[in-house]
Coordinates of C-alpha atoms in Angstrom, one line a residue:
M1 CA 0.0 21.7 -9.5
A2 CA -2.9 20.2 -7.6
E3 CA -6.0 22.4 -7.3
I4 CA -8.2 21.6 -4.3
Q5 CA -11.6 23.0 -3.2
P6 CA -13.6 22.6 0.0
V7 CA -16.8 20.6 -0.2
R8 CA -20.3 21.2 1.1
G9 CA -20.5 17.6 2.1
W10 CA -23.5 15.4 2.2
R11 CA -23.7 13.2 5.3
Y12 CA -26.2 11.0 7.1
G13 CA -28.7 13.0 9.0
P14 CA -28.5 13.6 12.7
R15 CA -30.9 10.7 13.7
L16 CA -28.7 8.2 11.8
R17 CA -25.2 9.3 12.8
S18 CA -25.2 7.2 15.9
Q19 CA -25.7 4.2 13.6
I20 CA -22.8 5.1 11.4
D21 CA -21.1 1.6 11.9
R22 CA -24.1 0.0 10.1
L23 CA -24.2 2.6 7.3
V24 CA -20.6 2.6 6.0
S25 CA -19.3 0.1 3.5
P26 CA -16.1 -1.2 1.8
L27 CA -15.0 0.2 -1.5
F28 CA -16.6 -1.3 -4.6
D29 CA -13.4 -3.1 -5.6
V30 CA -12.6 -4.7 -2.3
V31 CA -16.0 -5.7 -1.0
S32 CA -16.5 -9.5 -1.1
P33 CA -19.8 -11.1 -2.4
R34 CA -20.6 -12.2 1.2
Q35 CA -20.1 -8.7 2.6
R36 CA -22.2 -7.2 -0.2
E37 CA -25.2 -9.5 0.5
A38 CA -25.1 -8.6 4.2
L39 CA -24.8 -4.9 3.6
Y40 CA -27.6 -4.9 1.0
Q41 CA -30.0 -6.1 3.7
N42 CA -29.8 -2.7 5.3
P43 CA -31.9 -0.4 3.1
L44 CA -29.9 2.7 4.3
N45 CA -26.4 1.3 3.8
S46 CA -24.2 3.4 1.6
I47 CA -23.5 0.4 -0.6
H48 CA -26.8 1.1 -2.4
L49 CA -25.1 4.2 -3.8
S50 CA -21.5 3.0 -4.3
V51 CA -22.2 -0.5 -5.7
P52 CA -25.8 -0.5 -6.8
R53 CA -27.4 -3.5 -8.4
G54 CA -30.3 -4.5 -10.6
D55 CA -31.0 -4.3 -14.3
D56 CA -30.1 -0.6 -14.3
P57 CA -27.7 -0.1 -11.4
A58 CA -27.0 3.6 -12.0
G59 CA -30.7 4.3 -12.3
Q60 CA -31.3 2.4 -9.0
A61 CA -28.6 4.5 -7.3
L62 CA -30.2 7.7 -8.6
A63 CA -33.7 6.7 -7.4
R64 CA -32.3 5.8 -4.0
L65 CA -30.4 9.0 -3.8
R66 CA -33.4 11.2 -4.5
E67 CA -35.4 9.2 -2.0
W68 CA -32.8 9.7 0.7
E69 CA -32.5 13.4 0.0
Q70 CA -36.3 13.9 0.3
A71 CA -36.6 11.8 3.5
G72 CA -33.6 13.5 5.1
V73 CA -31.5 10.4 5.2
L74 CA -28.7 12.4 3.7
Q75 CA -28.4 16.1 4.4
Q76 CA -25.9 18.7 3.0
D77 CA -23.8 20.7 5.3
E78 CA -24.5 24.4 5.1
L79 CA -20.9 25.6 5.1
P80 CA -18.0 24.3 2.9
G81 CA -15.1 22.6 4.5
I82 CA -12.2 20.3 4.3
Y83 CA -13.1 17.1 6.1
V84 CA -10.4 15.6 8.3
Y85 CA -10.3 11.8 8.3
Y86 CA -8.3 9.7 10.7
Q87 CA -8.0 5.9 10.7
Y88 CA -6.7 4.2 13.8
F89 CA -5.5 0.6 13.2
R90 CA -3.1 -2.2 14.1
L91 CA -1.1 -4.6 12.0
P92 CA -1.1 -8.3 12.5
G93 CA 1.5 -9.3 15.1
S94 CA 2.0 -5.8 16.4
S95 CA 0.6 -4.1 19.5
R96 CA 1.3 -0.6 18.1
E97 CA -1.7 1.5 17.2
Y98 CA -1.2 3.5 14.0
C99 CA -3.1 6.6 13.0
R100 CA -3.2 7.6 9.4
K101 CA -4.0 11.2 9.1
G102 CA -5.6 12.9 6.1
F103 CA -8.4 15.0 4.8
M104 CA -11.1 14.8 2.1
C105 CA -11.8 17.6 -0.4
H106 CA -12.4 18.1 -4.1
I107 CA -9.4 18.0 -6.4
K108 CA -9.5 19.0 -10.0
A109 CA -9.5 15.8 -12.2
T110 CA -6.6 16.4 -14.4
D111 CA -5.5 14.1 -17.2
W112 CA -2.6 11.8 -16.6
D113 CA -0.3 13.6 -19.1
E114 CA -0.6 16.9 -17.1
N115 CA 1.5 15.2 -14.4
V116 CA -0.5 16.6 -11.6
V117 CA -2.2 13.4 -10.4
L118 CA 0.2 10.5 -11.1
R119 CA -0.9 6.8 -11.4
H120 CA 1.0 3.6 -10.6
E121 CA -1.6 1.1 -11.9
S122 CA -3.3 0.3 -15.2
T123 CA -7.1 0.1 -15.3
L124 CA -9.7 -2.1 -16.9
P125 CA -12.0 -0.2 -19.4
A126 CA -15.2 -2.0 -18.3
A127 CA -14.7 -1.0 -14.7
V128 CA -13.9 2.6 -15.7
S129 CA -17.1 2.8 -17.8
D130 CA -19.1 1.4 -14.9
R131 CA -17.9 4.2 -12.6
A132 CA -18.3 6.9 -15.3
E133 CA -21.9 5.9 -15.9
L134 CA -22.7 5.9 -12.2
L135 CA -21.2 9.4 -11.9
A136 CA -23.0 10.7 -15.0
R137 CA -26.4 9.5 -13.7
T138 CA -26.1 10.6 -10.1
E139 CA -23.6 13.4 -10.2
F140 CA -22.8 12.2 -6.7
Q141 CA -19.6 10.7 -5.3
S142 CA -20.1 8.1 -2.6
S143 CA -16.5 7.3 -1.7
A144 CA -13.2 9.2 -1.9
T145 CA -10.2 7.9 -3.8
H146 CA -6.9 8.0 -1.9
G147 CA -4.1 10.4 -3.0
L148 CA -0.7 11.0 -1.6
Y149 CA 1.2 14.3 -1.4
R150 CA 4.7 14.7 0.2
D151 CA 5.3 17.3 2.9
D152 CA 8.4 16.5 4.9
D153 CA 7.7 19.5 7.2
F154 CA 4.2 18.2 8.1
D155 CA 2.8 21.7 7.7
L156 CA -0.9 20.6 7.7
E157 CA -0.9 18.1 10.5
P158 CA -1.4 20.7 13.4
Y159 CA -4.6 21.9 11.7
L160 CA -5.8 18.3 11.3
D161 CA -5.1 17.5 15.0
E162 CA -6.9 20.6 16.1
A163 CA -10.0 19.7 14.1
M164 CA -10.0 16.2 15.6
R165 CA -10.7 17.7 19.0
S166 CA -14.3 18.1 17.9
P167 CA -15.2 15.0 15.8
L168 CA -18.4 14.8 13.8
Y169 CA -18.7 11.0 14.2
E170 CA -16.6 7.9 14.4
T171 CA -17.0 4.2 13.9
E172 CA -16.4 1.7 16.7
E173 CA -14.7 -0.7 14.2
D174 CA -15.1 -1.0 10.5
Y175 CA -15.0 -4.1 8.4
Q176 CA -11.1 -4.2 8.4
G177 CA -10.7 -3.6 12.1
A178 CA -9.9 0.1 11.8
R179 CA -11.6 2.9 13.8
D180 CA -12.6 5.8 11.5
V181 CA -13.1 9.4 12.8
L182 CA -14.4 12.4 10.8
A183 CA -14.0 16.1 11.6
V184 CA -14.3 19.3 9.6
I185 CA -12.3 22.5 9.0
Q186 CA -14.4 25.4 7.9
D187 CA -12.1 28.3 8.7
A188 CA -11.6 30.1 5.3
D189 CA -8.0 31.2 6.1
V190 CA -7.0 27.7 7.0
I191 CA -8.6 26.2 3.9
R192 CA -6.7 28.7 1.7
H193 CA -3.5 27.6 3.4
F194 CA -4.3 24.0 2.5
Q195 CA -4.9 25.1 -1.1
R196 CA -1.5 26.9 -1.2
V197 CA 0.3 23.8 0.2
L198 CA -1.3 21.5 -2.4
A199 CA -0.8 23.9 -5.2
A200 CA 3.0 23.3 -4.9
R201 CA 2.7 19.6 -5.1
E202 CA 1.9 16.6 -7.3
V203 CA -0.5 13.9 -6.0
I204 CA 0.2 10.2 -6.4
L205 CA -3.0 8.1 -6.7
A206 CA -2.8 5.3 -4.1
D207 CA -6.2 3.8 -4.5
G208 CA -9.2 4.4 -6.8
H209 CA -7.7 4.4 -10.3
H210 CA -11.0 3.3 -11.8
R211 CA -13.1 5.9 -10.0
Y212 CA -10.6 8.6 -10.8
E213 CA -10.6 7.7 -14.5
G214 CA -14.4 7.6 -14.3
S215 CA -14.3 11.2 -13.2
L216 CA -11.9 12.0 -16.0
A217 CA -14.2 10.4 -18.6
Y218 CA -17.2 12.3 -17.3
R219 CA -15.3 15.6 -17.2
Q220 CA -14.1 15.2 -20.7
A221 CA -17.7 14.5 -21.9
R222 CA -19.1 17.5 -20.1
R223 CA -16.3 19.7 -21.3
A224 CA -16.9 18.7 -25.0
A225 CA -20.6 19.4 -24.5
A226 CA -19.9 22.8 -23.0
G227 CA -17.8 24.1 -25.9
A228 CA -16.9 27.8 -25.7
A229 CA -18.9 28.2 -22.4
Y230 CA -16.4 26.0 -20.5
T231 CA -14.7 27.9 -17.6
G232 CA -12.8 25.1 -15.7
H233 CA -14.7 26.0 -12.5
E234 CA -17.7 23.8 -13.1
A235 CA -18.3 21.4 -10.3
W236 CA -18.0 18.4 -12.6
N237 CA -14.3 19.2 -13.0
F238 CA -13.7 18.0 -9.5
H239 CA -13.3 14.7 -7.8
L240 CA -13.6 13.6 -4.2
M241 CA -10.2 12.6 -2.8
Y242 CA -8.7 11.6 0.6
L243 CA -5.2 13.1 0.8
T244 CA -2.5 11.8 3.1
N245 CA 1.1 12.7 3.6
A246 CA 3.5 10.3 2.0
A247 CA 6.2 11.3 4.5
A248 CA 4.2 9.9 7.4
D249 CA 5.2 6.6 9.1
D250 CA 1.6 5.6 9.4
L251 CA 1.2 5.1 5.7
R252 CA 1.3 1.3 5.4
I253 CA 1.5 -0.8 2.2
L254 CA 0.9 -4.5 2.7
P255 CA 2.2 -7.3 0.4
T256 CA -0.1 -9.1 -2.1
H257 CA 1.1 -12.7 -2.6
R258 CA 0.7 -14.6 -5.9
L259 CA -1.2 -17.9 -5.7
L260 CA -0.8 -20.0 -8.8
L261 CA -3.9 -22.1 -9.4
D262 CA -2.3 -23.8 -12.4
L263 CA 1.2 -24.5 -13.6
P264 CA 0.7 -24.9 -17.4
G265 CA 3.0 -27.5 -18.9
I266 CA 4.5 -28.5 -15.5
G267 CA 3.6 -31.9 -14.1
S268 CA 5.5 -31.9 -10.8
A269 CA 7.1 -29.8 -8.1
A270 CA 10.5 -31.1 -9.2
E271 CA 9.9 -29.9 -12.7
L272 CA 9.0 -26.4 -11.5
L273 CA 12.1 -26.2 -9.4
A274 CA 14.2 -27.3 -12.4
R275 CA 12.7 -24.6 -14.6
L276 CA 13.3 -22.0 -11.9
E277 CA 17.0 -22.9 -11.3
P278 CA 18.5 -21.1 -14.3
Y279 CA 17.1 -17.8 -13.0
F280 CA 17.0 -18.2 -9.2
T281 CA 19.0 -19.6 -6.4
V282 CA 16.8 -22.1 -4.5
L283 CA 17.2 -22.7 -0.7
T284 CA 15.2 -25.4 1.0
L285 CA 13.5 -24.5 4.3
D286 CA 11.7 -26.4 7.0
D287 CA 8.8 -24.2 8.2
P288 CA 6.6 -22.3 5.7
Y289 CA 5.7 -19.8 8.4
D290 CA 9.4 -18.7 8.4
L291 CA 9.0 -17.4 4.8
P292 CA 8.0 -13.8 5.4
E293 CA 11.0 -13.3 7.8
R294 CA 13.5 -15.1 5.5
I295 CA 12.7 -12.8 2.6
A296 CA 12.1 -9.6 4.5
G297 CA 14.2 -6.7 3.1
K298 CA 15.9 -8.8 0.5
Q299 CA 15.7 -7.6 -3.1
W300 CA 14.2 -10.1 -5.7
A301 CA 13.6 -12.7 -3.0
F302 CA 10.4 -14.7 -2.7
G303 CA 9.0 -17.5 -0.6
L304 CA 7.7 -20.6 -2.5
Y305 CA 5.3 -23.1 -1.0
L306 CA 4.4 -26.2 -2.9
G307 CA 2.6 -28.1 -0.1
E308 CA 3.6 -31.4 1.5
G309 CA 6.5 -29.9 3.3
E310 CA 8.1 -28.4 0.2
V311 CA 9.2 -24.9 1.3
Y312 CA 11.8 -22.8 -0.5
K313 CA 13.3 -19.4 -0.5
I314 CA 14.2 -18.3 -4.0
R315 CA 16.2 -15.3 -5.1
L316 CA 17.0 -14.0 -8.6
R317 CA 20.6 -14.5 -9.6
P318 CA 21.8 -10.8 -10.0
E319 CA 23.5 -11.5 -13.4
V320 CA 20.2 -12.7 -14.8
H321 CA 18.3 -9.4 -14.2
A322 CA 19.7 -7.9 -17.4
Q323 CA 17.6 -10.4 -19.4
L324 CA 14.4 -8.6 -18.3
D325 CA 13.5 -6.9 -21.6
W326 CA 10.0 -5.6 -21.1
P327 CA 9.6 -2.1 -22.6
T328 CA 9.3 -0.2 -19.3
T329 CA 11.5 2.0 -17.1
T330 CA 14.4 1.0 -14.9
E331 CA 12.3 1.8 -11.9
V332 CA 9.7 -0.8 -12.8
K333 CA 12.3 -3.4 -13.8
N334 CA 13.9 -3.2 -10.4
L335 CA 10.6 -4.1 -8.6
D336 CA 10.4 -7.5 -7.0
L337 CA 7.0 -8.1 -8.6
T338 CA 8.3 -7.2 -12.1
V339 CA 11.0 -9.8 -11.6
L340 CA 8.4 -12.4 -10.4
H341 CA 6.0 -11.7 -13.3
Y342 CA 8.8 -11.8 -15.9
F343 CA 10.9 -14.7 -14.8
V344 CA 8.2 -16.9 -13.3
L345 CA 5.0 -16.1 -15.2
E346 CA 6.6 -15.4 -18.6
K347 CA 9.9 -17.4 -18.7
V348 CA 9.0 -20.4 -16.6
L349 CA 5.2 -20.7 -17.3
G350 CA 5.0 -19.1 -20.8
I351 CA 2.4 -16.5 -20.0
V352 CA 4.0 -13.8 -22.2
G353 CA 3.5 -10.1 -21.6
S354 CA 1.8 -8.1 -18.9
D355 CA -1.6 -7.9 -20.7
A356 CA -1.8 -11.7 -21.0
Q357 CA -0.7 -12.1 -17.4
R358 CA -3.4 -9.7 -16.2
Q359 CA -6.1 -11.7 -18.0
W360 CA -4.8 -15.1 -17.1
P361 CA -7.2 -17.0 -14.9
G362 CA -4.5 -19.2 -13.4
I363 CA -3.4 -16.6 -10.9
A364 CA -5.0 -15.3 -7.7
Y365 CA -3.9 -12.3 -5.6
V366 CA -4.0 -13.0 -1.9
R367 CA -3.1 -10.7 1.0
N368 CA -3.5 -13.2 3.8
F369 CA -0.3 -15.2 4.2
P370 CA -1.8 -18.2 6.0
E371 CA -4.6 -18.4 3.4
C372 CA -1.9 -19.0 0.8
L373 CA -0.6 -22.0 2.6
T374 CA -4.0 -23.4 3.4
R375 CA -5.2 -23.2 -0.2
V376 CA -2.1 -25.0 -1.5
D377 CA -2.6 -27.7 1.2
K378 CA -6.2 -28.1 0.2
G379 CA -5.3 -28.5 -3.5
E380 CA -7.0 -25.3 -4.5
A381 CA -3.7 -24.0 -5.8
R382 CA -0.4 -25.6 -6.9
A383 CA 2.0 -23.0 -5.7
A384 CA 2.2 -19.9 -3.5
F385 CA 4.8 -17.2 -4.1
I386 CA 5.2 -15.1 -1.0
T387 CA 6.3 -11.5 -1.6
N388 CA 7.6 -8.5 0.3
E389 CA 5.6 -5.3 0.4
V390 CA 6.3 -2.4 -2.0
S391 CA 7.9 0.6 -0.3
M392 CA 6.5 4.2 -0.6
V393 CA 9.8 5.2 -2.1
E394 CA 9.4 2.6 -4.9
V395 CA 5.9 3.8 -5.6
E396 CA 7.1 7.4 -5.9
R397 CA 10.0 6.4 -8.2
V398 CA 7.7 4.5 -10.5
C399 CA 5.1 7.3 -10.7
H400 CA 7.8 9.9 -11.5
S401 CA 9.2 7.6 -14.2
G402 CA 5.8 7.8 -16.0
A403 CA 5.4 4.0 -15.9
V404 CA 3.0 1.7 -14.1
M405 CA 3.6 -1.3 -11.8
P406 CA 2.5 -4.9 -12.4
A407 CA -1.1 -5.7 -11.5
K408 CA -2.0 -5.8 -7.8
S409 CA 1.4 -4.4 -6.7
T410 CA 0.2 -2.3 -3.8
F411 CA -2.4 -2.7 -1.0
F412 CA -2.5 0.5 1.0
F413 CA -3.9 -0.3 4.4
P414 CA -6.4 0.5 5.7
K415 CA -8.8 1.3 2.9
T416 CA -11.0 4.3 3.1
I417 CA -14.7 3.5 3.7
G418 CA -17.7 4.5 1.7
G419 CA -20.5 6.4 3.3
F420 CA -18.5 8.6 5.7
L421 CA -18.8 11.6 3.3
F422 CA -20.6 12.2 0.0
S423 CA -20.1 15.0 -2.4
S424 CA -22.1 16.4 -5.3
I425 CA -20.8 17.7 -8.6
A426 CA -24.2 18.9 -9.8
E427 CA -24.7 22.3 -11.5
A428 CA -26.0 23.8 -8.2
E429 CA -22.5 23.3 -6.7
T430 CA -20.9 25.4 -9.4
S431 CA -23.0 28.4 -8.4
A432 CA -22.7 27.9 -4.6
P433 CA -21.6 31.2 -2.9
F434 CA -18.3 29.8 -1.6
T435 CA -16.8 28.9 -5.0
D436 CA -15.5 32.4 -5.7
V437 CA -14.1 32.8 -2.2
F438 CA -11.9 29.7 -2.6
R439 CA -11.1 29.9 -6.3
V440 CA -7.4 29.4 -6.9

């Protein structure tokens, strides 16, 4: 199953670690244009490596990396380790502080059909190519993807907690309101135990499908070039991943609502409701802010906000579900979002097929519930469909079925941050003394 290796991590040098809040950055696919511009103003922020810009972005990142290495901005740890990463956070409306526990290491980048790392989303080829080019030019990984393994016995958590007694550094509060803490485990026996536990498990990719596929593409190119000299132990076989336990209660998935900017062929709210009625029961409500509570825990139920006091709870008629004839698995067909995309986007709006829906400019994916209502009220959108979150059990079922979910189905919260830990997959890492010690 999963093969993991410790990392001789690259981190910001001692003189900069007290400024870590100013050096970390959001992941490349969630950072907003406004955030980017603010972060680019700091010449040492990690965004210059993770989301480089210019006429030759990958070349700019490589030049910046070499400059930082020579100036001591980034320094490599002398000993290999597994890097423990905790994120403390709260959810809106709750006073409870969660702590998502996990660790960062290298994992062998196996192809999807090997069923070691499992996906639940499709990717966009252009974004994969962008990540692969950046990796090929720099041979450096600036942010970890997020993977999930299941261990109902919580075997590794005591080792993680012990390491956290001596943190390397922590943020006061990152861009999403979380507090991030990093520590390291360098005990060889403990690291081997981590390897044994993961060797018996599959890993579900929670976040970072494009970066992971970029690693796969780069590995495949290097393997083809190596020919008969390929051993499987070369550093470029591996990918930086943050691994968390899917059995933990602190693993949170937030809903992503659907904002319809356009309703093609539909002239009024009454016409939309009439087209929905053959598929859904429609219940009129008074307060749009009641919608999340009214649909919570109910299968195939959605909130619908059309502005001007038009608030509805809609729920698929059970007998209609058999009409869902997309060529996918039962596990995917049972998802709320599959129902929404098939019966609303395809049947009601005429956007036929998941590929067409993914490319359709008339939909926006919004996580903030009040923002959905506001944008409809302002006339920026014609309708907001409020959804429930996807459960971890549903994610696991879909992954094990071999299928993928509709676009933007999951939003694991909080996101990992870039700049906390970097790793190299250059040739020098292949011949590092520790590789034989920890070889599986």
